[in-house]
Short mmCIF file of C-alpha atoms and ligand atoms in Angstrom, two decimals:
data_model
loop_
_atom_site.label_atom_id
_atom_site.label_comp_id
_atom_site.label_asym_id
_atom_site.label_seq_id
_atom_site.Cartn_x
_atom_site.Cartn_y
_atom_site.Cartn_z
CA UNK G 1 21.46 -2.64 -2.34
CA UNK G 2 18.70 -2.16 -0.09
CA UNK G 3 16.18 -4.84 0.27
CA UNK G 4 12.33 -4.98 0.85
CA UNK G 5 10.59 -8.07 2.18
CA UNK G 6 7.04 -7.36 1.30
CA UNK G 7 3.84 -8.44 -0.51
CA UNK G 8 2.80 -6.96 -3.74
CA UNK G 9 -0.70 -6.37 -2.56
CA UNK G 10 0.38 -5.12 0.78
CA UNK G 11 -0.66 -1.55 1.47
CA UNK G 12 1.97 -0.83 4.03
CA UNK G 13 4.45 -2.36 1.75
CA UNK G 14 3.35 0.10 -1.01
CA UNK G 15 3.48 2.87 1.35
CA UNK G 16 7.50 2.00 1.51
CA UNK G 17 7.88 1.45 -1.95
CA UNK G 18 6.50 5.04 -2.58
CA UNK G 19 8.78 6.66 -0.21
CA UNK G 20 12.06 4.68 -1.48
CA UNK G 21 10.97 5.97 -5.11
CA UNK G 22 10.45 9.30 -3.89
CA UNK G 23 14.12 9.10 -2.36
CA UNK G 24 15.37 8.04 -5.34
CA UNK G 25 16.79 4.84 -3.61
CA UNK G 26 17.18 1.55 -5.61
CA UNK G 27 15.75 -1.56 -3.93
CA UNK G 28 15.17 -5.29 -4.46
CA UNK G 29 11.90 -6.65 -3.78
CA UNK G 30 11.63 -9.83 -1.87
CA UNK G 31 8.22 -11.44 -2.12
CA UNK G 32 7.66 -13.18 1.17
CA UNK G 33 5.50 -16.46 0.94
CA UNK G 34 2.50 -15.95 3.40
CA UNK G 35 3.13 -18.79 5.96
CA UNK G 36 6.55 -20.40 5.43
CA UNK G 37 8.18 -17.02 4.63
CA UNK G 38 6.73 -15.31 7.49
CA UNK G 39 8.43 -18.02 9.73
CA UNK G 40 11.77 -16.96 8.24
CA UNK G 41 10.85 -13.15 8.61
CA UNK G 42 10.24 -13.88 12.29
CA UNK G 43 13.57 -15.55 12.64
CA UNK G 44 15.24 -12.71 11.07
CA UNK G 45 13.33 -9.65 12.52
CA UNK G 46 11.48 -11.10 15.71
CA UNK G 47 7.98 -10.37 14.13
CA UNK G 48 6.20 -11.76 11.18
CA UNK G 49 4.74 -8.88 9.21
CA UNK G 50 5.64 -7.39 6.03
CA UNK G 51 7.19 -4.68 5.19
CA UNK G 52 10.71 -5.44 6.48
CA UNK G 53 13.66 -3.31 4.98
CA UNK G 54 17.32 -4.69 4.94
CA UNK G 55 19.92 -2.42 4.83
CA UNK G 56 23.54 -3.89 4.99
CA UNK G 57 23.13 -6.11 8.08
CA UNK G 58 20.22 -4.23 9.66
CA UNK G 59 16.60 -5.32 9.35
CA UNK G 60 13.79 -2.61 10.24
CA UNK G 61 10.28 -3.69 10.45
CA UNK G 62 6.99 -1.62 10.28
CA UNK G 63 6.22 1.02 7.62
CA UNK G 64 6.74 3.73 10.05
CA UNK G 65 9.97 2.81 11.53
CA UNK G 66 11.24 2.29 8.15
CA UNK G 67 10.03 5.83 7.00
CA UNK G 68 11.95 7.35 10.12
CA UNK G 69 14.97 5.03 9.35
CA UNK G 70 15.19 6.49 5.72
CA UNK G 71 14.86 9.86 6.76
CA UNK G 72 17.89 9.92 9.21
CA UNK G 73 20.15 7.50 6.95
CA UNK G 74 19.05 8.94 3.56
CA UNK G 75 18.24 12.59 4.36
CA UNK G 76 17.94 13.63 1.01
CA UNK G 77 14.42 14.68 0.02
CA UNK G 78 13.00 14.75 3.41
CA UNK G 79 9.82 13.09 4.67
CA UNK G 80 8.91 14.75 7.70
CA UNK G 81 8.97 18.74 7.74
CA UNK G 82 10.96 20.72 10.17
CA UNK G 83 8.30 23.29 10.79
CA UNK G 84 6.51 22.50 13.84
CA UNK G 85 2.94 22.71 12.62
CA UNK G 86 3.63 20.92 9.40
CA UNK G 87 5.48 18.21 11.40
CA UNK G 88 2.69 17.82 13.78
CA UNK G 89 0.14 17.36 11.20
CA UNK G 90 2.24 15.17 9.01
CA UNK G 91 2.74 12.85 12.00
CA UNK G 92 -0.80 12.93 12.90
CA UNK G 93 -1.93 12.05 9.29
CA UNK G 94 0.47 9.42 9.18
CA UNK G 95 -0.63 7.54 12.15
CA UNK G 96 -4.20 8.21 11.31
CA UNK G 97 -3.99 6.80 7.93
CA UNK G 98 -2.34 3.53 9.02
CA UNK G 99 -5.23 2.87 11.60
CA UNK G 100 -8.02 4.11 9.45
CA UNK G 101 -7.32 3.60 5.79
CA UNK G 102 -5.03 0.85 6.30
CA UNK G 103 -7.19 -1.45 8.42
CA UNK G 104 -10.67 -0.59 7.00
CA UNK G 105 -9.50 -0.68 3.47
CA UNK G 106 -8.74 -4.48 4.13
CA UNK G 107 -12.10 -4.95 5.49
CA UNK G 108 -13.86 -3.39 2.59
CA UNK G 109 -11.72 -5.23 0.00
CA UNK G 110 -12.80 -8.42 1.78
CA UNK G 111 -16.52 -7.39 1.10
CA UNK G 112 -15.64 -7.07 -2.42
CA UNK G 113 -13.80 -10.30 -2.91
CA UNK G 114 -16.19 -12.42 -0.96
CA UNK G 115 -19.02 -11.38 -3.51
CA UNK G 116 -16.88 -11.49 -6.58
CA UNK G 117 -14.85 -14.67 -7.58
CA UNK G 118 -13.40 -13.11 -10.64
CA UNK G 119 -12.05 -10.31 -8.74
CA UNK G 120 -10.57 -12.96 -6.29
CA UNK G 121 -8.78 -14.56 -8.66
CA UNK G 122 -7.48 -11.45 -10.68
CA UNK G 123 -6.14 -10.00 -7.28
CA UNK G 124 -3.46 -12.72 -6.99
CA UNK G 125 -0.02 -11.41 -8.60
CA UNK G 126 0.67 -12.44 -12.20
CA UNK G 127 3.03 -14.78 -11.30
CA UNK G 128 0.62 -17.06 -9.30
CA UNK G 129 0.25 -20.74 -10.91
CA UNK G 130 -2.93 -21.07 -12.83
CA UNK G 131 -3.88 -24.16 -10.38
CA UNK G 132 -3.57 -21.88 -7.33
CA UNK G 133 -5.90 -19.30 -9.22
CA UNK G 134 -8.38 -21.77 -10.01
CA UNK G 135 -8.63 -23.25 -6.62
CA UNK G 136 -8.93 -19.62 -5.07
CA UNK G 137 -11.76 -18.78 -7.74
CA UNK G 138 -13.75 -22.15 -6.50
CA UNK G 139 -13.94 -21.10 -3.15
CA UNK G 140 -17.67 -20.20 -2.52
CA UNK G 141 -18.80 -16.97 -1.31
CA UNK G 142 -20.53 -18.31 1.79
CA UNK G 143 -17.15 -20.05 3.01
CA UNK G 144 -15.44 -16.66 2.59
CA UNK G 145 -18.12 -14.93 4.58
CA UNK G 146 -17.52 -17.57 7.13
CA UNK G 147 -13.87 -16.99 7.12
CA UNK G 148 -14.51 -13.20 7.42
CA UNK G 149 -16.76 -13.62 10.47
CA UNK G 150 -13.81 -15.88 11.94
CA UNK G 151 -11.46 -12.75 11.75
CA UNK G 152 -14.06 -10.30 12.98
CA UNK G 153 -15.26 -9.26 9.51
CA UNK G 154 -19.02 -9.42 9.85
CA UNK G 155 -21.31 -7.79 7.58
CA UNK G 156 -21.65 -5.00 10.20
CA UNK G 157 -17.91 -4.41 10.63
CA UNK G 158 -17.69 -4.39 6.98
CA UNK G 159 -20.38 -1.60 6.69
CA UNK G 160 -19.08 0.46 9.39
CA UNK G 161 -15.67 0.39 7.73
CA UNK G 162 -17.12 1.54 4.52
CA UNK G 163 -18.98 4.41 6.12
CA UNK G 164 -15.64 5.33 8.07
CA UNK G 165 -13.76 5.26 4.55
CA UNK G 166 -16.30 7.44 3.16
CA UNK G 167 -15.80 10.16 5.65
CA UNK G 168 -11.96 9.48 5.30
CA UNK G 169 -11.93 10.15 1.63
CA UNK G 170 -14.28 13.23 2.13
CA UNK G 171 -11.91 14.74 4.65
CA UNK G 172 -8.91 14.04 2.33
CA UNK G 173 -10.64 15.71 -0.85
CA UNK G 174 -11.41 18.63 1.33
CA UNK G 175 -7.68 18.79 2.43
CA UNK G 176 -6.59 18.78 -1.11
CA UNK G 177 -9.09 21.26 -2.46
CA UNK G 178 -6.44 24.23 -2.10
CA UNK G 179 -3.10 22.64 -1.89
CA UNK G 180 -1.18 20.23 -4.13
CA UNK G 181 -0.09 17.97 -1.13
CA UNK G 182 -1.86 17.33 2.19
CA UNK G 183 0.04 19.36 4.64
CA UNK G 184 1.03 22.35 1.85
CA UNK G 185 3.31 22.84 -0.92
CA UNK G 186 5.72 19.88 -0.46
CA UNK G 187 5.04 16.33 -0.39
CA UNK G 188 5.45 14.64 3.00
CA UNK G 189 5.31 11.16 4.86
CA UNK G 190 1.60 11.96 5.15
CA UNK G 191 0.98 11.92 1.47
CA UNK G 192 2.87 8.68 0.88
CA UNK G 193 1.11 7.04 3.76
CA UNK G 194 -2.18 8.07 2.57
CA UNK G 195 -1.57 7.20 -1.22
CA UNK G 196 0.16 3.72 -0.35
CA UNK G 197 -2.50 2.69 2.14
CA UNK G 198 -5.47 3.50 -0.21
CA UNK G 199 -4.28 1.12 -3.00
CA UNK G 200 -7.10 -1.34 -1.84
CA UNK G 201 -9.81 1.00 -2.29
CA UNK G 202 -8.84 1.50 -5.81
CA UNK G 203 -5.67 0.18 -7.24
CA UNK G 204 -3.58 2.58 -9.29
CA UNK G 205 -4.10 3.05 -12.85
CA UNK G 206 -0.48 2.86 -14.15
CA UNK G 207 1.82 -0.09 -14.26
CA UNK G 208 3.19 0.09 -10.58
CA UNK G 209 1.88 -3.28 -9.05
CA UNK G 210 2.51 -6.88 -10.48
CA UNK G 211 -1.01 -7.36 -10.85
CA UNK G 212 -3.11 -8.35 -13.94
CA UNK G 213 -3.52 -5.12 -15.92
CA UNK G 214 -7.09 -5.59 -15.92
CA UNK G 215 -7.78 -4.51 -12.53
CA UNK G 216 -5.60 -1.33 -12.65
CA UNK G 217 -7.80 1.83 -11.78
CA UNK G 218 -10.42 -0.70 -10.47
CA UNK G 219 -11.74 -0.86 -6.76
CA UNK G 220 -14.53 -0.81 -4.62
CA UNK G 221 -17.29 0.96 -6.96
CA UNK G 222 -18.94 2.49 -4.08
CA UNK G 223 -15.77 4.59 -3.30
CA UNK G 224 -13.75 4.15 -6.46
CA UNK G 225 -16.52 5.35 -8.75
CA UNK G 226 -18.17 7.88 -6.77
CA UNK G 227 -17.54 11.45 -8.31
CA UNK G 228 -17.22 13.07 -4.92
CA UNK G 229 -13.96 11.30 -4.03
CA UNK G 230 -12.70 11.84 -7.70
CA UNK G 231 -10.52 14.70 -6.69
CA UNK G 232 -8.89 12.50 -4.30
CA UNK G 233 -7.88 9.63 -6.96
CA UNK G 234 -6.72 12.45 -9.26
CA UNK G 235 -4.26 13.62 -6.89
CA UNK G 236 -3.08 10.16 -6.25
CA UNK G 237 -2.56 9.49 -10.17
CA UNK G 238 -0.50 12.83 -10.02
CA UNK G 239 1.66 11.74 -6.98
CA UNK G 240 2.19 8.26 -8.81
CA UNK G 241 3.08 9.91 -11.98
CA UNK G 242 5.51 12.34 -10.09
CA UNK G 243 7.08 9.90 -7.77
CA UNK G 244 6.32 6.15 -8.22
CA UNK G 245 8.61 4.12 -10.54
CA UNK G 246 6.83 1.76 -12.94
CA UNK G 247 7.41 -1.93 -13.00
CA UNK G 248 10.46 -3.43 -14.80
CA UNK G 249 9.72 -4.13 -18.29
CA UNK G 250 7.64 -0.95 -18.53
CA UNK G 251 10.06 1.56 -20.52
CA UNK G 252 10.07 4.85 -18.94
CA UNK G 253 13.12 6.76 -20.23
CA UNK G 254 15.67 7.74 -17.28
CA UNK G 255 13.93 5.65 -14.91
CA UNK G 256 15.24 2.14 -13.18
CA UNK G 257 12.81 -0.02 -11.65
CA UNK G 258 13.51 -2.27 -8.88
CA UNK G 259 14.27 -5.87 -9.28
CA UNK G 260 12.23 -8.73 -7.25
CA UNK G 261 12.88 -12.28 -6.12
CA UNK G 262 10.70 -14.55 -4.02
CA UNK G 263 11.93 -16.17 -0.58
CA UNK G 264 10.17 -19.37 0.75
N1 GSH L 301 2.22 -1.62 11.42
C1 GSH L 301 2.56 -2.39 10.13
C2 GSH L 301 1.54 -2.96 9.79
C3 GSH L 301 1.86 -4.16 8.71
C4 GSH L 301 1.03 -5.10 8.24
O1 GSH L 301 -0.10 -4.97 8.88
N2 GSH L 301 1.35 -6.02 7.47
C5 GSH L 301 0.48 -7.13 6.86
C6 GSH L 301 0.29 -6.96 5.37
S1 GSH L 301 -0.28 -5.49 4.75
C7 GSH L 301 0.87 -8.22 7.25
O2 GSH L 301 2.09 -8.51 7.38
N3 GSH L 301 0.05 -9.33 7.83
C8 GSH L 301 0.46 -10.62 8.15
C9 GSH L 301 0.32 -10.83 9.49
O3 GSH L 301 -0.15 -10.15 10.26
O4 GSH L 301 0.58 -11.86 9.84
C10 GSH L 301 3.23 -1.44 9.35
O5 GSH L 301 3.16 -0.16 9.69
O6 GSH L 301 4.35 -1.90 8.70
#
């Protein structure tokens, strides 16, 4: 069976999970422990980021490389159209989504969690021991701001990320105004990239991620609750309902959800 080395909260992992579900491929999730687990990942793949897909004895790192690998090895339900214009648009949107929504979404979420200790605690996977949750909840906002500054997330950086994300959501809403998917009548890699990378702006409504049910459908109020972007999130809900498999334990007739284990 395919194995996905991942983080439940990772947007790039979510992009791959959407693609695997769309293609109807069974897979096992392997939750990589930040730090120690990444050392093991480095040993296996020569790099330390998630997602990594394991197919037999092959390891494929990077969500874009994984998407392209899957399209070659499992060509049913193709992700990249053959028509030149649609192919070009798909590749362009995918690359843009990785760079814009992916990286800026993280910065914007950082601003939200540094201001809200409950959100900080509730973002941890449900399997996180209470002792760790309580520890994280107790980290003062000031310290997080300092940590944020340490990795380049100054208030100005966050402000400009949010302004860019607003423009991104406006553009996506316009693109979806008269077509069901971003590049036309069929879903492509562009749709799965945008949908997966946008989870930190607003968590999916349904039971798709191993996160406390209370935060489903919640996100950065300035984006998630803005009526101008509602058509975008409605489109994403529809894409999830059509293609994303719910978590195990959630009974949906005819759908098998992936199994999951953790590596340390
Ligand atoms: N270009 C990579 C980006 C992956 C990425 O940024 N992964 C993050 C999690 S969302 C990560 O592993 N961060 C840990 C690190 O950089 O050490 C892809 O498309 O897969």
